[in-house]
Amino acid sequence: MKRIISLLLTVIICFSLTVPAFAADSQATAKKSPHDCLFSLYTGAQAERISDRIADNAEYWMFITLDGYESVGAGVRISDNPELANPKVFRKTVVKMVDRTQTVLENPSENTKLMGYHRFGGELAMHILGVLILDAFKFAKTPEYDVIYEMLDRADMNIDEDRIPQMIMTLTGVIIMGIFP
């Protein structure tokens, strides 16, 4: 009798875990937050499609760095692409966006300086982390909240970024890109 009850409880628990998963599919139009997507389980194909969409819709521009090099920047809004908070989607998107920045310049030369995967990924990860932390404190509604949120939400990755030292962004990228293959 104990085994039958244990088996029934196991089946009930399994069904109770599947109900939220099916409910999420029917609410696909609901706006997700980066926190919602952080622990979402995406298949490889889903992550591939999402990262393609994000990389295709990102903005890319050429500019001259402060040191006089040609470079390419890339921008994406995290609130429009909350799936970036998911490690699987994040890594695939970083690779695609960096590859895309390398094709923007028609004739790269020795005067061209572009971001690599680690540097790009580190800066994007800092923006996502900032948005996640700020979302946790949105109930406080400080006067600076909207300004800071906008600054973090709009992730413009460029090689001249100096608000955080380059080494820290690169190290963050090495860690993040290395942990989530």
PDB file of C-alpha atoms in Angstrom:
ATOM      1  CA  MET A   1       0.000   0.000   0.000  1.00  0.00           C
ATOM      2  CA  LYS A   2       2.861   2.390   0.816  1.00  0.00           C
ATOM      3  CA  ARG A   3       4.390   1.745  -2.595  1.00  0.00           C
ATOM      4  CA  ILE A   4       1.126   2.518  -4.364  1.00  0.00           C
ATOM      5  CA  ILE A   5       0.730   5.779  -2.444  1.00  0.00           C
ATOM      6  CA  SER A   6       4.354   6.703  -3.189  1.00  0.00           C
ATOM      7  CA  LEU A   7       3.848   5.947  -6.858  1.00  0.00           C
ATOM      8  CA  LEU A   8       0.646   8.036  -6.971  1.00  0.00           C
ATOM      9  CA  LEU A   9       2.366  10.950  -5.254  1.00  0.00           C
ATOM     10  CA  THR A  10       5.245  10.736  -7.712  1.00  0.00           C
ATOM     11  CA  VAL A  11       2.881  10.808 -10.676  1.00  0.00           C
ATOM     12  CA  ILE A  12       0.936  13.749  -9.198  1.00  0.00           C
ATOM     13  CA  ILE A  13       4.153  15.696  -8.617  1.00  0.00           C
ATOM     14  CA  CYS A  14       5.323  15.016 -12.174  1.00  0.00           C
ATOM     15  CA  PHE A  15       2.021  16.252 -13.608  1.00  0.00           C
ATOM     16  CA  SER A  16       2.081  19.328 -11.395  1.00  0.00           C
ATOM     17  CA  LEU A  17       5.505  20.225 -12.767  1.00  0.00           C
ATOM     18  CA  THR A  18       4.374  19.903 -16.373  1.00  0.00           C
ATOM     19  CA  VAL A  19       1.342  22.163 -16.047  1.00  0.00           C
ATOM     20  CA  PRO A  20       3.368  25.409 -15.720  1.00  0.00           C
ATOM     21  CA  ALA A  21       5.459  24.413 -18.726  1.00  0.00           C
ATOM     22  CA  PHE A  22       2.372  24.023 -20.910  1.00  0.00           C
ATOM     23  CA  ALA A  23       0.815  27.168 -19.489  1.00  0.00           C
ATOM     24  CA  ALA A  24       3.897  29.152 -20.512  1.00  0.00           C
ATOM     25  CA  ASP A  25       3.487  28.056 -24.133  1.00  0.00           C
ATOM     26  CA  SER A  26      -0.029  29.458 -24.309  1.00  0.00           C
ATOM     27  CA  GLN A  27       1.117  32.824 -22.965  1.00  0.00           C
ATOM     28  CA  ALA A  28       3.806  33.400 -25.574  1.00  0.00           C
ATOM     29  CA  THR A  29       2.590  36.965 -26.160  1.00  0.00           C
ATOM     30  CA  ALA A  30       3.212  38.005 -22.553  1.00  0.00           C
ATOM     31  CA  LYS A  31       6.244  40.279 -22.100  1.00  0.00           C
ATOM     32  CA  LYS A  32       9.142  38.395 -20.541  1.00  0.00           C
ATOM     33  CA  SER A  33      11.767  39.900 -18.320  1.00  0.00           C
ATOM     34  CA  PRO A  34      15.455  38.957 -18.283  1.00  0.00           C
ATOM     35  CA  HIS A  35      14.877  37.345 -14.897  1.00  0.00           C
ATOM     36  CA  ASP A  36      12.147  35.107 -16.398  1.00  0.00           C
ATOM     37  CA  CYS A  37      14.493  34.007 -19.176  1.00  0.00           C
ATOM     38  CA  LEU A  38      17.551  33.483 -16.977  1.00  0.00           C
ATOM     39  CA  PHE A  39      16.638  29.914 -16.026  1.00  0.00           C
ATOM     40  CA  SER A  40      14.431  29.075 -19.021  1.00  0.00           C
ATOM     41  CA  LEU A  41      15.214  25.797 -20.696  1.00  0.00           C
ATOM     42  CA  TYR A  42      15.751  26.286 -24.404  1.00  0.00           C
ATOM     43  CA  THR A  43      16.592  23.524 -26.824  1.00  0.00           C
ATOM     44  CA  GLY A  44      19.594  24.042 -29.058  1.00  0.00           C
ATOM     45  CA  ALA A  45      17.292  24.835 -31.997  1.00  0.00           C
ATOM     46  CA  GLN A  46      15.285  27.365 -29.955  1.00  0.00           C
ATOM     47  CA  ALA A  47      18.458  29.072 -28.739  1.00  0.00           C
ATOM     48  CA  GLU A  48      19.734  29.146 -32.316  1.00  0.00           C
ATOM     49  CA  ARG A  49      16.536  30.807 -33.623  1.00  0.00           C
ATOM     50  CA  ILE A  50      16.438  33.330 -30.788  1.00  0.00           C
ATOM     51  CA  SER A  51      20.112  34.252 -31.213  1.00  0.00           C
ATOM     52  CA  ASP A  52      19.611  34.625 -34.981  1.00  0.00           C
ATOM     53  CA  ARG A  53      16.710  37.025 -34.368  1.00  0.00           C
ATOM     54  CA  ILE A  54      18.666  39.080 -31.844  1.00  0.00           C
ATOM     55  CA  ALA A  55      21.807  39.280 -34.019  1.00  0.00           C
ATOM     56  CA  ASP A  56      19.747  40.164 -37.107  1.00  0.00           C
ATOM     57  CA  ASN A  57      17.844  42.936 -35.304  1.00  0.00           C
ATOM     58  CA  ALA A  58      20.874  44.420 -33.545  1.00  0.00           C
ATOM     59  CA  GLU A  59      22.363  47.669 -34.773  1.00  0.00           C
ATOM     60  CA  TYR A  60      25.901  47.792 -36.170  1.00  0.00           C
ATOM     61  CA  TRP A  61      27.872  50.923 -37.013  1.00  0.00           C
ATOM     62  CA  MET A  62      31.351  51.918 -38.054  1.00  0.00           C
ATOM     63  CA  PHE A  63      33.272  54.525 -36.099  1.00  0.00           C
ATOM     64  CA  ILE A  64      36.765  55.828 -35.458  1.00  0.00           C
ATOM     65  CA  THR A  65      38.120  55.056 -31.984  1.00  0.00           C
ATOM     66  CA  LEU A  66      39.738  57.641 -29.728  1.00  0.00           C
ATOM     67  CA  ASP A  67      43.104  56.186 -30.796  1.00  0.00           C
ATOM     68  CA  GLY A  68      42.267  56.669 -34.488  1.00  0.00           C
ATOM     69  CA  TYR A  69      41.455  53.061 -35.403  1.00  0.00           C
ATOM     70  CA  GLU A  70      38.509  51.960 -37.527  1.00  0.00           C
ATOM     71  CA  SER A  71      36.101  49.873 -35.516  1.00  0.00           C
ATOM     72  CA  VAL A  72      32.556  48.577 -35.442  1.00  0.00           C
ATOM     73  CA  GLY A  73      30.098  48.941 -32.584  1.00  0.00           C
ATOM     74  CA  ALA A  74      26.964  46.948 -31.934  1.00  0.00           C
ATOM     75  CA  GLY A  75      23.853  47.806 -29.971  1.00  0.00           C
ATOM     76  CA  VAL A  76      20.958  45.830 -28.580  1.00  0.00           C
ATOM     77  CA  ARG A  77      18.184  46.638 -26.132  1.00  0.00           C
ATOM     78  CA  ILE A  78      17.966  44.048 -23.358  1.00  0.00           C
ATOM     79  CA  SER A  79      14.307  44.738 -22.548  1.00  0.00           C
ATOM     80  CA  ASP A  80      13.424  43.906 -26.171  1.00  0.00           C
ATOM     81  CA  ASN A  81      15.582  40.774 -26.054  1.00  0.00           C
ATOM     82  CA  PRO A  82      15.252  39.404 -22.501  1.00  0.00           C
ATOM     83  CA  GLU A  83      16.378  35.965 -23.705  1.00  0.00           C
ATOM     84  CA  LEU A  84      19.932  37.352 -23.670  1.00  0.00           C
ATOM     85  CA  ALA A  85      19.951  36.644 -19.931  1.00  0.00           C
ATOM     86  CA  ASN A  86      19.822  32.922 -20.706  1.00  0.00           C
ATOM     87  CA  PRO A  87      23.393  31.530 -20.884  1.00  0.00           C
ATOM     88  CA  LYS A  88      22.722  29.316 -23.912  1.00  0.00           C
ATOM     89  CA  VAL A  89      21.174  32.154 -25.923  1.00  0.00           C
ATOM     90  CA  PHE A  90      23.761  34.640 -24.642  1.00  0.00           C
ATOM     91  CA  ARG A  91      26.763  32.689 -25.904  1.00  0.00           C
ATOM     92  CA  LYS A  92      25.271  31.970 -29.326  1.00  0.00           C
ATOM     93  CA  THR A  93      24.238  35.618 -29.722  1.00  0.00           C
ATOM     94  CA  VAL A  94      27.661  36.958 -28.741  1.00  0.00           C
ATOM     95  CA  VAL A  95      29.363  34.757 -31.331  1.00  0.00           C
ATOM     96  CA  LYS A  96      26.916  35.827 -34.056  1.00  0.00           C
ATOM     97  CA  MET A  97      27.104  39.521 -33.199  1.00  0.00           C
ATOM     98  CA  VAL A  98      30.922  39.544 -33.103  1.00  0.00           C
ATOM     99  CA  ASP A  99      31.036  37.673 -36.410  1.00  0.00           C
ATOM    100  CA  ARG A 100      28.632  40.245 -37.846  1.00  0.00           C
ATOM    101  CA  THR A 101      30.801  43.163 -36.671  1.00  0.00           C
ATOM    102  CA  GLN A 102      33.701  41.634 -38.597  1.00  0.00           C
ATOM    103  CA  THR A 103      31.720  41.792 -41.843  1.00  0.00           C
ATOM    104  CA  VAL A 104      30.521  45.401 -41.537  1.00  0.00           C
ATOM    105  CA  LEU A 105      33.807  46.909 -42.712  1.00  0.00           C
ATOM    106  CA  GLU A 106      34.285  46.291 -46.411  1.00  0.00           C
ATOM    107  CA  ASN A 107      38.064  46.623 -46.423  1.00  0.00           C
ATOM    108  CA  PRO A 108      39.598  46.089 -42.991  1.00  0.00           C
ATOM    109  CA  SER A 109      43.194  47.236 -42.757  1.00  0.00           C
ATOM    110  CA  GLU A 110      46.020  47.339 -40.238  1.00  0.00           C
ATOM    111  CA  ASN A 111      44.239  50.421 -38.896  1.00  0.00           C
ATOM    112  CA  THR A 112      41.196  48.306 -37.937  1.00  0.00           C
ATOM    113  CA  LYS A 113      40.618  47.291 -34.328  1.00  0.00           C
ATOM    114  CA  LEU A 114      37.606  45.096 -33.510  1.00  0.00           C
ATOM    115  CA  MET A 115      36.298  43.507 -30.325  1.00  0.00           C
ATOM    116  CA  GLY A 116      36.777  39.801 -29.774  1.00  0.00           C
ATOM    117  CA  TYR A 117      34.260  37.380 -28.310  1.00  0.00           C
ATOM    118  CA  HIS A 118      35.480  37.758 -24.717  1.00  0.00           C
ATOM    119  CA  ARG A 119      35.584  41.552 -24.699  1.00  0.00           C
ATOM    120  CA  PHE A 120      32.197  41.822 -26.404  1.00  0.00           C
ATOM    121  CA  GLY A 121      30.643  39.144 -24.183  1.00  0.00           C
ATOM    122  CA  GLY A 122      32.044  40.762 -21.040  1.00  0.00           C
ATOM    123  CA  GLU A 123      30.523  44.146 -21.809  1.00  0.00           C
ATOM    124  CA  LEU A 124      27.158  42.638 -22.755  1.00  0.00           C
ATOM    125  CA  ALA A 125      27.200  40.489 -19.602  1.00  0.00           C
ATOM    126  CA  MET A 126      27.804  43.604 -17.478  1.00  0.00           C
ATOM    127  CA  HIS A 127      24.741  45.271 -19.012  1.00  0.00           C
ATOM    128  CA  ILE A 128      22.591  42.189 -18.433  1.00  0.00           C
ATOM    129  CA  LEU A 129      23.819  41.808 -14.855  1.00  0.00           C
ATOM    130  CA  GLY A 130      23.071  45.481 -14.201  1.00  0.00           C
ATOM    131  CA  VAL A 131      19.523  45.105 -15.541  1.00  0.00           C
ATOM    132  CA  LEU A 132      18.959  41.968 -13.437  1.00  0.00           C
ATOM    133  CA  ILE A 133      20.178  43.685 -10.276  1.00  0.00           C
ATOM    134  CA  LEU A 134      18.212  46.852 -10.997  1.00  0.00           C
ATOM    135  CA  ASP A 135      15.039  44.818 -11.657  1.00  0.00           C
ATOM    136  CA  ALA A 136      15.400  43.325  -8.191  1.00  0.00           C
ATOM    137  CA  PHE A 137      15.245  46.825  -6.678  1.00  0.00           C
ATOM    138  CA  LYS A 138      12.601  48.404  -8.925  1.00  0.00           C
ATOM    139  CA  PHE A 139      10.179  48.566  -5.999  1.00  0.00           C
ATOM    140  CA  ALA A 140      12.355  51.305  -4.435  1.00  0.00           C
ATOM    141  CA  LYS A 141      11.519  53.728  -7.300  1.00  0.00           C
ATOM    142  CA  THR A 142      14.369  56.111  -6.675  1.00  0.00           C
ATOM    143  CA  PRO A 143      14.447  59.200  -8.915  1.00  0.00           C
ATOM    144  CA  GLU A 144      17.531  57.897 -10.716  1.00  0.00           C
ATOM    145  CA  TYR A 145      16.009  54.466 -11.431  1.00  0.00           C
ATOM    146  CA  ASP A 146      14.735  55.277 -14.936  1.00  0.00           C
ATOM    147  CA  VAL A 147      17.967  56.979 -15.977  1.00  0.00           C
ATOM    148  CA  ILE A 148      20.147  54.129 -14.736  1.00  0.00           C
ATOM    149  CA  TYR A 149      17.813  51.500 -16.194  1.00  0.00           C
ATOM    150  CA  GLU A 150      17.924  53.163 -19.612  1.00  0.00           C
ATOM    151  CA  MET A 151      21.716  53.345 -19.456  1.00  0.00           C
ATOM    152  CA  LEU A 152      21.972  49.622 -18.670  1.00  0.00           C
ATOM    153  CA  ASP A 153      19.120  48.463 -20.908  1.00  0.00           C
ATOM    154  CA  ARG A 154      20.623  49.963 -24.052  1.00  0.00           C
ATOM    155  CA  ALA A 155      23.803  47.897 -24.487  1.00  0.00           C
ATOM    156  CA  ASP A 156      26.064  49.636 -26.994  1.00  0.00           C
ATOM    157  CA  MET A 157      29.222  47.579 -27.195  1.00  0.00           C
ATOM    158  CA  ASN A 158      32.211  49.433 -28.545  1.00  0.00           C
ATOM    159  CA  ILE A 159      35.915  49.138 -28.033  1.00  0.00           C
ATOM    160  CA  ASP A 160      36.171  52.658 -26.551  1.00  0.00           C
ATOM    161  CA  GLU A 161      33.964  51.819 -23.547  1.00  0.00           C
ATOM    162  CA  ASP A 162      35.755  53.186 -20.482  1.00  0.00           C
ATOM    163  CA  ARG A 163      33.199  53.217 -17.655  1.00  0.00           C
ATOM    164  CA  ILE A 164      34.564  49.836 -16.592  1.00  0.00           C
ATOM    165  CA  PRO A 165      38.212  48.922 -17.252  1.00  0.00           C
ATOM    166  CA  GLN A 166      38.782  46.874 -20.413  1.00  0.00           C
ATOM    167  CA  MET A 167      40.566  44.144 -18.463  1.00  0.00           C
ATOM    168  CA  ILE A 168      37.547  43.569 -16.208  1.00  0.00           C
ATOM    169  CA  MET A 169      35.192  43.333 -19.186  1.00  0.00           C
ATOM    170  CA  THR A 170      37.525  40.922 -20.971  1.00  0.00           C
ATOM    171  CA  LEU A 171      37.980  38.803 -17.841  1.00  0.00           C
ATOM    172  CA  THR A 172      34.208  38.700 -17.345  1.00  0.00           C
ATOM    173  CA  GLY A 173      33.830  37.581 -20.945  1.00  0.00           C
ATOM    174  CA  VAL A 174      36.471  34.857 -20.538  1.00  0.00           C
ATOM    175  CA  ILE A 175      34.638  33.519 -17.489  1.00  0.00           C
ATOM    176  CA  ILE A 176      31.113  33.749 -18.947  1.00  0.00           C
ATOM    177  CA  MET A 177      32.030  32.438 -22.393  1.00  0.00           C
ATOM    178  CA  GLY A 178      34.130  29.658 -20.839  1.00  0.00           C
ATOM    179  CA  ILE A 179      31.494  28.473 -18.365  1.00  0.00           C
ATOM    180  CA  PHE A 180      28.658  28.186 -20.870  1.00  0.00           C
ATOM    181  CA  PRO A 181      29.890  26.344 -23.964  1.00  0.00           C
TER     182      PRO A 181
END
